[in-house]
Amino acid sequence: MRVLITGAAGFLGSHLTDRFLADGHSVVGLDNFITGHRDNLAHLANEPRFSFMEHNISEYTEVPGALDGVLHFASPASPVDYLELPIQTLKVGSLGTHNALGIALAKKARFFIASTSEVYGDPLVHPQPETYWGNVNPIGPRGVYDEAKRFAEAITMAYHRYHGVDTRIVRIFNTYGPRMRPRDGRVVSNFIVQALNGEPLTIYGDGSQTRSFCYVDDEVEGIYRLYNRGDAFPTNIGNPVEYTVKQLAEIVVELTQTKSQISFKPLPEDDPKVRQPDIARARRMLQWEPRVDVHDGISRTIEYFRGLLGTPRMAERVAKRTAARR
Ligand code: UDP
């Protein structure tokens, strides 16, 4: 197979690229580096089955040659990023998805959209099955991401029903692991980087809100199986083991053995109070379930960030980003 992966320089996009290459396929990666980074693809510099286009998928896109699949993973995905990049986030979920679908239609390729647990908003049903329609504030600060992804799902189903495109929709729940950007604003990367730097861990609100954290290898395996043998309807892929944010902070403190304190900050607007995937559908259809326990996954992620923060270039980048955000 030869597939196009948008957002290939991002956290998930780069791991997914590796997964396709590992199975002997060819990948065309596309990214404009607004949140992705070249370092995530550096190990593929001499890989003949990998090629790269620096481009914004929200603009007209031409990809030379045949394609068997188009996987649209480009988007700011951390709340801090999509609050800083609201228009780009709306555009890549709407215009970007439209362009990616157009490519799939023209090439007679399978289409796969990276959707999100955010389509459930601040959920009133817990855990969240795919049949739940969600509780989203369309005009709140998170609406730019939530509604773009909801539009992406709608246009994907329209291309499936009207044009007969073979499509897949994954709803990704909080995923973490190596290649997350330090200071990308997400809770796992924030806590680990803060703990390693001896800074206070910033809990937003009282820390009683919950999330369910999936290690990247599990997430990518679920996505890969869904691509190969799923159907057109949305499928949750995530780890159903649920933690409060406070419990997560305690795990990070324990595993890093940091002397950092906890500091409490205001809860961002519309921050979902609970989140846990119902993965019965993925279990049944894909014989998939997550294998990596959070302690194990967080330990591996700590090792990654330790290595990264030890390198002078990265330390400088992190310091700059922190200064810019103060
Ligand atoms: N959070 C936190 N401290 C941080 C970053 C995030 O307490 O430094 C909280 C955030 O308010 C949310 C949860 O952790 O309740 C997960 O946030 P994240 O940004 O990782 O993703 P979300 O699940 O909200 O999209």
mmCIF file of C-alpha atoms and ligand atoms in Angstrom:
data_model
loop_
_atom_site.group_PDB
_atom_site.id
_atom_site.type_symbol
_atom_site.label_atom_id
_atom_site.label_comp_id
_atom_site.label_asym_id
_atom_site.label_seq_id
_atom_site.Cartn_x
_atom_site.Cartn_y
_atom_site.Cartn_z
ATOM 1 C CA MET A 1 0.000 0.000 0.000
ATOM 2 C CA ARG A 2 0.974 3.635 -0.515
ATOM 3 C CA VAL A 3 -0.775 5.989 1.908
ATOM 4 C CA LEU A 4 -0.845 9.725 2.566
ATOM 5 C CA ILE A 5 -0.677 10.752 6.238
ATOM 6 C CA THR A 6 -1.422 14.403 6.999
ATOM 7 C CA GLY A 7 0.100 15.657 10.241
ATOM 8 C CA ALA A 8 2.920 13.142 9.779
ATOM 9 C CA ALA A 9 5.364 15.261 11.816
ATOM 10 C CA GLY A 10 2.994 15.322 14.779
ATOM 11 C CA PHE A 11 2.887 13.072 17.804
ATOM 12 C CA LEU A 12 0.355 10.527 16.524
ATOM 13 C CA GLY A 13 1.045 11.081 12.808
ATOM 14 C CA SER A 14 4.719 10.177 13.179
ATOM 15 C CA HIS A 15 3.999 6.998 15.172
ATOM 16 C CA LEU A 16 1.369 5.999 12.627
ATOM 17 C CA THR A 17 3.874 6.601 9.821
ATOM 18 C CA ASP A 18 6.271 4.226 11.571
ATOM 19 C CA ARG A 19 3.513 1.610 11.921
ATOM 20 C CA PHE A 20 2.740 1.598 8.180
ATOM 21 C CA LEU A 21 6.441 1.517 7.269
ATOM 22 C CA ALA A 22 7.059 -1.361 9.696
ATOM 23 C CA ASP A 23 4.529 -3.446 7.764
ATOM 24 C CA GLY A 24 6.307 -2.814 4.465
ATOM 25 C CA HIS A 25 4.032 -0.063 3.121
ATOM 26 C CA SER A 26 5.023 3.309 1.627
ATOM 27 C CA VAL A 27 4.056 6.593 3.248
ATOM 28 C CA VAL A 28 3.805 10.121 1.896
ATOM 29 C CA GLY A 29 3.928 12.392 4.947
ATOM 30 C CA LEU A 30 2.461 15.894 4.832
ATOM 31 C CA ASP A 31 2.820 18.596 7.473
ATOM 32 C CA ASN A 32 3.158 22.380 7.739
ATOM 33 C CA PHE A 33 4.928 22.215 11.128
ATOM 34 C CA ILE A 34 2.595 24.544 13.002
ATOM 35 C CA THR A 35 2.453 22.039 15.842
ATOM 36 C CA GLY A 36 4.399 19.108 14.378
ATOM 37 C CA HIS A 37 8.193 18.958 14.390
ATOM 38 C CA ARG A 38 10.867 17.730 11.961
ATOM 39 C CA ASP A 39 12.640 15.842 14.768
ATOM 40 C CA ASN A 40 9.729 13.358 14.848
ATOM 41 C CA LEU A 41 10.636 12.260 11.298
ATOM 42 C CA ALA A 42 14.426 12.615 11.494
ATOM 43 C CA HIS A 43 14.903 8.835 11.848
ATOM 44 C CA LEU A 44 13.295 8.356 8.395
ATOM 45 C CA ALA A 45 15.845 10.491 6.513
ATOM 46 C CA ASN A 46 17.230 7.436 4.673
ATOM 47 C CA GLU A 47 13.980 5.484 4.385
ATOM 48 C CA PRO A 48 13.225 5.007 0.656
ATOM 49 C CA ARG A 49 9.568 4.124 1.320
ATOM 50 C CA PHE A 50 8.980 7.483 3.010
ATOM 51 C CA SER A 51 8.594 10.817 1.228
ATOM 52 C CA PHE A 52 7.585 14.172 2.626
ATOM 53 C CA MET A 53 5.628 17.249 1.481
ATOM 54 C CA GLU A 54 5.767 20.485 3.505
ATOM 55 C CA HIS A 55 2.284 21.816 2.902
ATOM 56 C CA ASN A 56 -0.934 23.002 4.560
ATOM 57 C CA ILE A 57 -3.754 20.514 3.831
ATOM 58 C CA SER A 58 -6.311 23.315 4.372
ATOM 59 C CA GLU A 59 -5.146 24.700 1.023
ATOM 60 C CA TYR A 60 -5.483 23.029 -2.383
ATOM 61 C CA THR A 61 -3.289 19.943 -2.397
ATOM 62 C CA GLU A 62 -1.981 17.776 -5.193
ATOM 63 C CA VAL A 63 -0.238 14.533 -4.346
ATOM 64 C CA PRO A 64 1.590 12.883 -7.258
ATOM 65 C CA GLY A 65 1.124 9.151 -7.906
ATOM 66 C CA ALA A 66 -1.337 6.488 -6.847
ATOM 67 C CA LEU A 67 -2.607 6.222 -3.269
ATOM 68 C CA ASP A 68 -4.419 3.383 -1.510
ATOM 69 C CA GLY A 69 -5.228 5.373 1.606
ATOM 70 C CA VAL A 70 -5.511 8.923 2.943
ATOM 71 C CA LEU A 71 -5.253 9.354 6.715
ATOM 72 C CA HIS A 72 -6.074 12.856 7.930
ATOM 73 C CA PHE A 73 -4.259 13.449 11.232
ATOM 74 C CA ALA A 74 -3.298 17.103 10.800
ATOM 75 C CA SER A 75 -4.718 19.391 13.491
ATOM 76 C CA PRO A 76 -3.692 21.272 16.577
ATOM 77 C CA ALA A 77 -4.932 18.870 19.260
ATOM 78 C CA SER A 78 -3.867 20.225 22.646
ATOM 79 C CA PRO A 79 -6.371 22.671 24.185
ATOM 80 C CA VAL A 80 -3.601 25.270 24.596
ATOM 81 C CA ASP A 81 -2.717 24.947 20.895
ATOM 82 C CA TYR A 82 -6.227 25.215 19.581
ATOM 83 C CA LEU A 83 -6.936 28.225 21.799
ATOM 84 C CA GLU A 84 -3.846 29.881 20.261
ATOM 85 C CA LEU A 85 -4.717 28.716 16.725
ATOM 86 C CA PRO A 86 -8.523 28.826 16.592
ATOM 87 C CA ILE A 87 -8.924 29.660 12.886
ATOM 88 C CA GLN A 88 -6.299 27.141 11.727
ATOM 89 C CA THR A 89 -8.004 24.502 13.894
ATOM 90 C CA LEU A 90 -11.417 25.197 12.343
ATOM 91 C CA LYS A 91 -9.905 25.242 8.853
ATOM 92 C CA VAL A 92 -7.961 22.002 9.100
ATOM 93 C CA GLY A 93 -10.983 20.138 10.474
ATOM 94 C CA SER A 94 -13.309 21.520 7.773
ATOM 95 C CA LEU A 95 -11.403 22.647 4.641
ATOM 96 C CA GLY A 96 -8.536 20.243 5.398
ATOM 97 C CA THR A 97 -10.899 17.290 5.756
ATOM 98 C CA HIS A 98 -12.690 18.325 2.547
ATOM 99 C CA ASN A 99 -9.387 18.457 0.654
ATOM 100 C CA ALA A 100 -8.222 15.131 2.091
ATOM 101 C CA LEU A 101 -11.551 13.525 1.133
ATOM 102 C CA GLY A 102 -11.217 14.990 -2.362
ATOM 103 C CA ILE A 103 -7.809 13.342 -2.706
ATOM 104 C CA ALA A 104 -9.235 9.996 -1.498
ATOM 105 C CA LEU A 105 -12.119 10.241 -3.984
ATOM 106 C CA ALA A 106 -9.843 11.129 -6.922
ATOM 107 C CA LYS A 107 -7.360 8.338 -6.103
ATOM 108 C CA LYS A 108 -10.078 5.767 -5.220
ATOM 109 C CA ALA A 109 -8.359 5.435 -1.862
ATOM 110 C CA ARG A 110 -9.660 4.536 1.588
ATOM 111 C CA PHE A 111 -10.172 7.582 3.837
ATOM 112 C CA PHE A 112 -9.487 7.697 7.567
ATOM 113 C CA ILE A 113 -10.267 10.669 9.810
ATOM 114 C CA ALA A 114 -8.746 11.256 13.247
ATOM 115 C CA SER A 115 -11.712 12.434 15.302
ATOM 116 C CA THR A 116 -11.797 12.874 19.047
ATOM 117 C CA SER A 117 -13.500 12.238 22.348
ATOM 118 C CA GLU A 118 -14.127 16.003 22.287
ATOM 119 C CA VAL A 119 -17.128 15.327 20.015
ATOM 120 C CA TYR A 120 -18.799 14.214 23.282
ATOM 121 C CA GLY A 121 -18.026 17.623 24.856
ATOM 122 C CA ASP A 122 -18.676 17.728 28.612
ATOM 123 C CA PRO A 123 -20.482 14.383 28.548
ATOM 124 C CA LEU A 124 -23.749 13.682 30.319
ATOM 125 C CA VAL A 125 -23.406 9.945 29.617
ATOM 126 C CA HIS A 126 -20.544 8.089 31.274
ATOM 127 C CA PRO A 127 -18.593 6.170 29.990
ATOM 128 C CA GLN A 128 -19.102 7.365 26.430
ATOM 129 C CA PRO A 129 -20.319 4.873 23.799
ATOM 130 C CA GLU A 130 -20.204 5.835 20.107
ATOM 131 C CA THR A 131 -24.009 6.134 20.099
ATOM 132 C CA TYR A 132 -23.882 9.160 22.457
ATOM 133 C CA TRP A 133 -24.340 12.433 20.514
ATOM 134 C CA GLY A 134 -22.498 14.623 22.966
ATOM 135 C CA ASN A 135 -22.876 17.842 24.932
ATOM 136 C CA VAL A 136 -20.819 20.483 23.120
ATOM 137 C CA ASN A 137 -20.829 24.260 23.545
ATOM 138 C CA PRO A 138 -20.494 25.438 19.918
ATOM 139 C CA ILE A 139 -19.408 28.989 20.825
ATOM 140 C CA GLY A 140 -17.142 28.226 23.799
ATOM 141 C CA PRO A 141 -13.335 28.324 23.506
ATOM 142 C CA ARG A 142 -13.131 24.566 22.836
ATOM 143 C CA GLY A 143 -15.857 24.811 20.171
ATOM 144 C CA VAL A 144 -13.216 25.522 17.497
ATOM 145 C CA TYR A 145 -11.845 22.004 17.911
ATOM 146 C CA ASP A 146 -15.017 20.144 18.863
ATOM 147 C CA GLU A 147 -17.160 21.552 16.075
ATOM 148 C CA ALA A 148 -14.408 21.205 13.458
ATOM 149 C CA LYS A 149 -14.105 17.514 14.322
ATOM 150 C CA ARG A 150 -17.898 17.082 14.370
ATOM 151 C CA PHE A 151 -18.010 18.686 10.904
ATOM 152 C CA ALA A 152 -15.160 16.368 9.834
ATOM 153 C CA GLU A 153 -17.223 13.338 10.882
ATOM 154 C CA ALA A 154 -20.309 14.691 9.078
ATOM 155 C CA ILE A 155 -18.517 15.348 5.783
ATOM 156 C CA THR A 156 -16.777 11.965 6.011
ATOM 157 C CA MET A 157 -20.151 10.213 6.308
ATOM 158 C CA ALA A 158 -21.493 12.348 3.425
ATOM 159 C CA TYR A 159 -18.618 11.292 1.159
ATOM 160 C CA HIS A 160 -19.228 7.712 2.227
ATOM 161 C CA ARG A 161 -22.970 7.813 1.546
ATOM 162 C CA TYR A 162 -22.998 10.086 -1.494
ATOM 163 C CA HIS A 163 -19.708 9.233 -3.254
ATOM 164 C CA GLY A 164 -19.277 5.684 -1.938
ATOM 165 C CA VAL A 165 -15.815 6.433 -0.498
ATOM 166 C CA ASP A 166 -14.560 3.694 1.829
ATOM 167 C CA THR A 167 -14.200 5.624 5.087
ATOM 168 C CA ARG A 168 -13.209 5.183 8.734
ATOM 169 C CA ILE A 169 -13.681 7.450 11.766
ATOM 170 C CA VAL A 170 -11.672 7.009 14.949
ATOM 171 C CA ARG A 171 -12.543 8.912 18.125
ATOM 172 C CA ILE A 172 -9.238 9.236 19.948
ATOM 173 C CA PHE A 173 -9.205 9.615 23.736
ATOM 174 C CA ASN A 174 -6.334 11.228 25.697
ATOM 175 C CA THR A 175 -3.139 9.645 24.349
ATOM 176 C CA TYR A 176 0.386 10.160 25.646
ATOM 177 C CA GLY A 177 3.923 8.933 25.086
ATOM 178 C CA PRO A 178 7.245 9.756 23.434
ATOM 179 C CA ARG A 179 7.234 12.580 20.827
ATOM 180 C CA MET A 180 4.654 14.662 22.655
ATOM 181 C CA ARG A 181 5.908 18.223 22.621
ATOM 182 C CA PRO A 182 7.193 19.347 26.015
ATOM 183 C CA ARG A 183 4.928 22.216 27.129
ATOM 184 C CA ASP A 184 2.282 21.393 24.545
ATOM 185 C CA GLY A 185 -0.115 22.232 27.369
ATOM 186 C CA ARG A 186 -1.535 18.766 27.875
ATOM 187 C CA VAL A 187 -1.678 17.345 31.312
ATOM 188 C CA VAL A 188 0.743 14.414 30.902
ATOM 189 C CA SER A 189 3.516 16.402 29.204
ATOM 190 C CA ASN A 190 3.017 19.374 31.545
ATOM 191 C CA PHE A 191 3.230 17.270 34.709
ATOM 192 C CA ILE A 192 6.262 15.268 33.577
ATOM 193 C CA VAL A 193 8.240 18.290 32.378
ATOM 194 C CA GLN A 194 7.331 20.233 35.539
ATOM 195 C CA ALA A 195 8.360 17.295 37.740
ATOM 196 C CA LEU A 196 11.689 16.842 35.933
ATOM 197 C CA ASN A 197 12.442 20.570 36.217
ATOM 198 C CA GLY A 198 11.508 20.694 39.906
ATOM 199 C CA GLU A 199 8.669 23.145 39.179
ATOM 200 C CA PRO A 200 5.232 22.877 40.814
ATOM 201 C CA LEU A 201 2.762 20.567 39.052
ATOM 202 C CA THR A 202 -0.139 22.747 37.898
ATOM 203 C CA ILE A 203 -3.504 21.146 38.640
ATOM 204 C CA TYR A 204 -6.381 23.046 37.042
ATOM 205 C CA GLY A 205 -9.430 23.239 39.308
ATOM 206 C CA ASP A 206 -9.449 20.871 42.276
ATOM 207 C CA GLY A 207 -8.126 17.942 40.216
ATOM 208 C CA SER A 208 -11.300 15.874 40.626
ATOM 209 C CA GLN A 209 -12.018 15.903 36.865
ATOM 210 C CA THR A 210 -11.218 12.579 35.220
ATOM 211 C CA ARG A 211 -9.478 11.407 32.048
ATOM 212 C CA SER A 212 -8.550 7.954 30.751
ATOM 213 C CA PHE A 213 -4.992 7.826 29.416
ATOM 214 C CA CYS A 214 -3.914 5.601 26.530
ATOM 215 C CA TYR A 215 -0.253 4.854 25.763
ATOM 216 C CA VAL A 216 0.644 5.771 22.182
ATOM 217 C CA ASP A 217 1.600 2.210 21.090
ATOM 218 C CA ASP A 218 -1.837 0.923 22.119
ATOM 219 C CA GLU A 219 -3.581 3.833 20.407
ATOM 220 C CA VAL A 220 -1.645 3.361 17.159
ATOM 221 C CA GLU A 221 -2.306 -0.396 17.135
ATOM 222 C CA GLY A 222 -6.060 0.274 17.518
ATOM 223 C CA ILE A 223 -5.977 2.864 14.734
ATOM 224 C CA TYR A 224 -4.038 0.524 12.443
ATOM 225 C CA ARG A 225 -6.510 -2.303 12.986
ATOM 226 C CA LEU A 226 -9.451 0.034 12.450
ATOM 227 C CA TYR A 227 -7.903 1.234 9.180
ATOM 228 C CA ASN A 228 -7.463 -2.342 7.965
ATOM 229 C CA ARG A 229 -10.593 -4.049 9.177
ATOM 230 C CA GLY A 230 -13.068 -1.557 10.594
ATOM 231 C CA ASP A 231 -16.286 -0.188 9.127
ATOM 232 C CA ALA A 232 -17.509 3.328 8.332
ATOM 233 C CA PHE A 233 -19.068 4.109 11.709
ATOM 234 C CA PRO A 234 -17.169 5.975 14.437
ATOM 235 C CA THR A 235 -15.070 3.844 16.770
ATOM 236 C CA ASN A 236 -13.679 4.870 20.156
ATOM 237 C CA ILE A 237 -10.022 3.977 20.626
ATOM 238 C CA GLY A 238 -8.680 4.727 24.092
ATOM 239 C CA ASN A 239 -7.856 3.207 27.424
ATOM 240 C CA PRO A 240 -10.922 2.803 29.666
ATOM 241 C CA VAL A 241 -8.972 2.963 32.946
ATOM 242 C CA GLU A 242 -10.016 6.290 34.440
ATOM 243 C CA TYR A 243 -8.029 8.563 36.785
ATOM 244 C CA THR A 244 -8.638 11.932 38.361
ATOM 245 C CA VAL A 245 -6.132 14.594 37.362
ATOM 246 C CA LYS A 246 -4.993 14.656 40.993
ATOM 247 C CA GLN A 247 -4.268 10.908 40.889
ATOM 248 C CA LEU A 248 -2.260 11.448 37.710
ATOM 249 C CA ALA A 249 -0.196 14.140 39.451
ATOM 250 C CA GLU A 250 0.508 11.697 42.297
ATOM 251 C CA ILE A 251 1.618 8.998 39.834
ATOM 252 C CA VAL A 252 4.008 11.432 38.121
ATOM 253 C CA VAL A 253 5.408 12.597 41.479
ATOM 254 C CA GLU A 254 5.961 8.983 42.550
ATOM 255 C CA LEU A 255 7.583 7.834 39.308
ATOM 256 C CA THR A 256 9.880 10.845 38.877
ATOM 257 C CA GLN A 257 10.644 11.029 42.612
ATOM 258 C CA THR A 258 10.489 14.790 42.252
ATOM 259 C CA LYS A 259 10.439 17.195 45.162
ATOM 260 C CA SER A 260 7.986 19.388 43.222
ATOM 261 C CA GLN A 261 4.909 20.659 45.024
ATOM 262 C CA ILE A 262 1.403 20.808 43.579
ATOM 263 C CA SER A 263 -0.060 24.195 42.685
ATOM 264 C CA PHE A 264 -3.733 24.748 41.918
ATOM 265 C CA LYS A 265 -4.759 26.975 38.978
ATOM 266 C CA PRO A 266 -8.194 28.000 37.667
ATOM 267 C CA LEU A 267 -10.116 25.397 35.696
ATOM 268 C CA PRO A 268 -10.318 26.369 31.996
ATOM 269 C CA GLU A 269 -13.783 27.168 30.603
ATOM 270 C CA ASP A 270 -15.848 24.148 29.486
ATOM 271 C CA ASP A 271 -13.208 21.677 30.723
ATOM 272 C CA PRO A 272 -14.999 18.268 30.630
ATOM 273 C CA LYS A 273 -15.613 16.893 34.140
ATOM 274 C CA VAL A 274 -15.314 13.239 33.190
ATOM 275 C CA ARG A 275 -14.087 11.201 30.236
ATOM 276 C CA GLN A 276 -13.860 7.473 29.713
ATOM 277 C CA PRO A 277 -14.253 5.530 26.476
ATOM 278 C CA ASP A 278 -16.652 2.635 26.134
ATOM 279 C CA ILE A 279 -14.520 0.379 23.911
ATOM 280 C CA ALA A 280 -16.921 -2.555 23.515
ATOM 281 C CA ARG A 281 -17.178 -1.879 19.786
ATOM 282 C CA ALA A 282 -13.393 -1.872 19.222
ATOM 283 C CA ARG A 283 -13.019 -5.014 21.315
ATOM 284 C CA ARG A 284 -15.670 -6.822 19.278
ATOM 285 C CA MET A 285 -14.796 -5.571 15.794
ATOM 286 C CA LEU A 286 -11.004 -5.364 16.041
ATOM 287 C CA GLN A 287 -10.162 -7.781 18.883
ATOM 288 C CA TRP A 288 -8.235 -4.833 20.261
ATOM 289 C CA GLU A 289 -7.735 -3.545 23.751
ATOM 290 C CA PRO A 290 -4.991 -1.521 25.402
ATOM 291 C CA ARG A 291 -2.149 -3.468 27.042
ATOM 292 C CA VAL A 292 0.115 -0.821 28.589
ATOM 293 C CA ASP A 293 -0.662 0.058 32.188
ATOM 294 C CA VAL A 294 -0.471 3.765 33.012
ATOM 295 C CA HIS A 295 2.510 3.340 35.398
ATOM 296 C CA ASP A 296 4.463 1.578 32.694
ATOM 297 C CA GLY A 297 3.458 4.071 29.995
ATOM 298 C CA ILE A 298 4.191 7.095 32.170
ATOM 299 C CA SER A 299 7.614 5.619 33.083
ATOM 300 C CA ARG A 300 8.486 5.237 29.396
ATOM 301 C CA THR A 301 7.319 8.791 28.734
ATOM 302 C CA ILE A 302 9.397 10.115 31.640
ATOM 303 C CA GLU A 303 12.471 8.435 30.113
ATOM 304 C CA TYR A 304 11.723 10.114 26.787
ATOM 305 C CA PHE A 305 11.417 13.571 28.355
ATOM 306 C CA ARG A 306 14.538 13.016 30.486
ATOM 307 C CA GLY A 307 16.515 12.364 27.301
ATOM 308 C CA LEU A 308 14.970 15.336 25.541
ATOM 309 C CA LEU A 309 15.461 17.833 28.358
ATOM 310 C CA GLY A 310 19.059 16.678 28.697
ATOM 311 C CA THR A 311 19.911 17.902 25.194
ATOM 312 C CA PRO A 312 20.918 21.590 25.171
ATOM 313 C CA ARG A 313 19.006 22.495 21.975
ATOM 314 C CA MET A 314 15.780 21.111 23.333
ATOM 315 C CA ALA A 315 16.262 22.686 26.758
ATOM 316 C CA GLU A 316 16.640 26.042 25.008
ATOM 317 C CA ARG A 317 13.466 25.500 22.957
ATOM 318 C CA VAL A 318 11.490 24.536 26.035
ATOM 319 C CA ALA A 319 12.748 27.584 27.943
ATOM 320 C CA LYS A 320 11.757 29.881 25.052
ATOM 321 C CA ARG A 321 8.291 28.361 24.823
ATOM 322 C CA THR A 322 7.781 28.679 28.578
ATOM 323 C CA ALA A 323 8.848 32.327 28.491
ATOM 324 C CA ALA A 324 6.473 33.002 25.578
ATOM 325 C CA ARG A 325 3.576 31.530 27.493
ATOM 326 C CA ARG A 326 4.126 33.483 30.698
HETATM 327 N N1 UDP B 1 -4.800 19.893 33.295
HETATM 328 C C1 UDP B 1 -4.221 20.211 34.512
HETATM 329 N N2 UDP B 1 -2.962 20.761 34.517
HETATM 330 C C2 UDP B 1 -2.256 21.001 33.391
HETATM 331 C C3 UDP B 1 -2.841 20.668 32.133
HETATM 332 C C4 UDP B 1 -4.116 20.126 32.135
HETATM 333 O O1 UDP B 1 -4.826 20.000 35.572
HETATM 334 O O2 UDP B 1 -1.123 21.483 33.497
HETATM 335 C C5 UDP B 1 -6.136 19.286 33.289
HETATM 336 C C6 UDP B 1 -7.135 19.934 32.338
HETATM 337 O O3 UDP B 1 -7.808 21.015 32.977
HETATM 338 C C7 UDP B 1 -8.038 18.770 32.031
HETATM 339 C C8 UDP B 1 -7.117 17.553 32.077
HETATM 340 O O4 UDP B 1 -5.983 17.963 32.822
HETATM 341 O O5 UDP B 1 -9.024 18.637 33.027
HETATM 342 C C9 UDP B 1 -6.661 17.077 30.711
HETATM 343 O O6 UDP B 1 -6.176 18.176 30.008
HETATM 344 P P1 UDP B 1 -5.462 18.058 28.587
HETATM 345 O O7 UDP B 1 -5.049 19.443 28.198
HETATM 346 O O8 UDP B 1 -4.394 17.044 28.638
HETATM 347 O O9 UDP B 1 -6.535 17.515 27.568
HETATM 348 P P2 UDP B 1 -8.138 17.476 27.481
HETATM 349 O O10 UDP B 1 -8.501 16.129 27.936
HETATM 350 O O11 UDP B 1 -8.744 18.542 28.352
HETATM 351 O O12 UDP B 1 -8.389 17.709 26.043
#
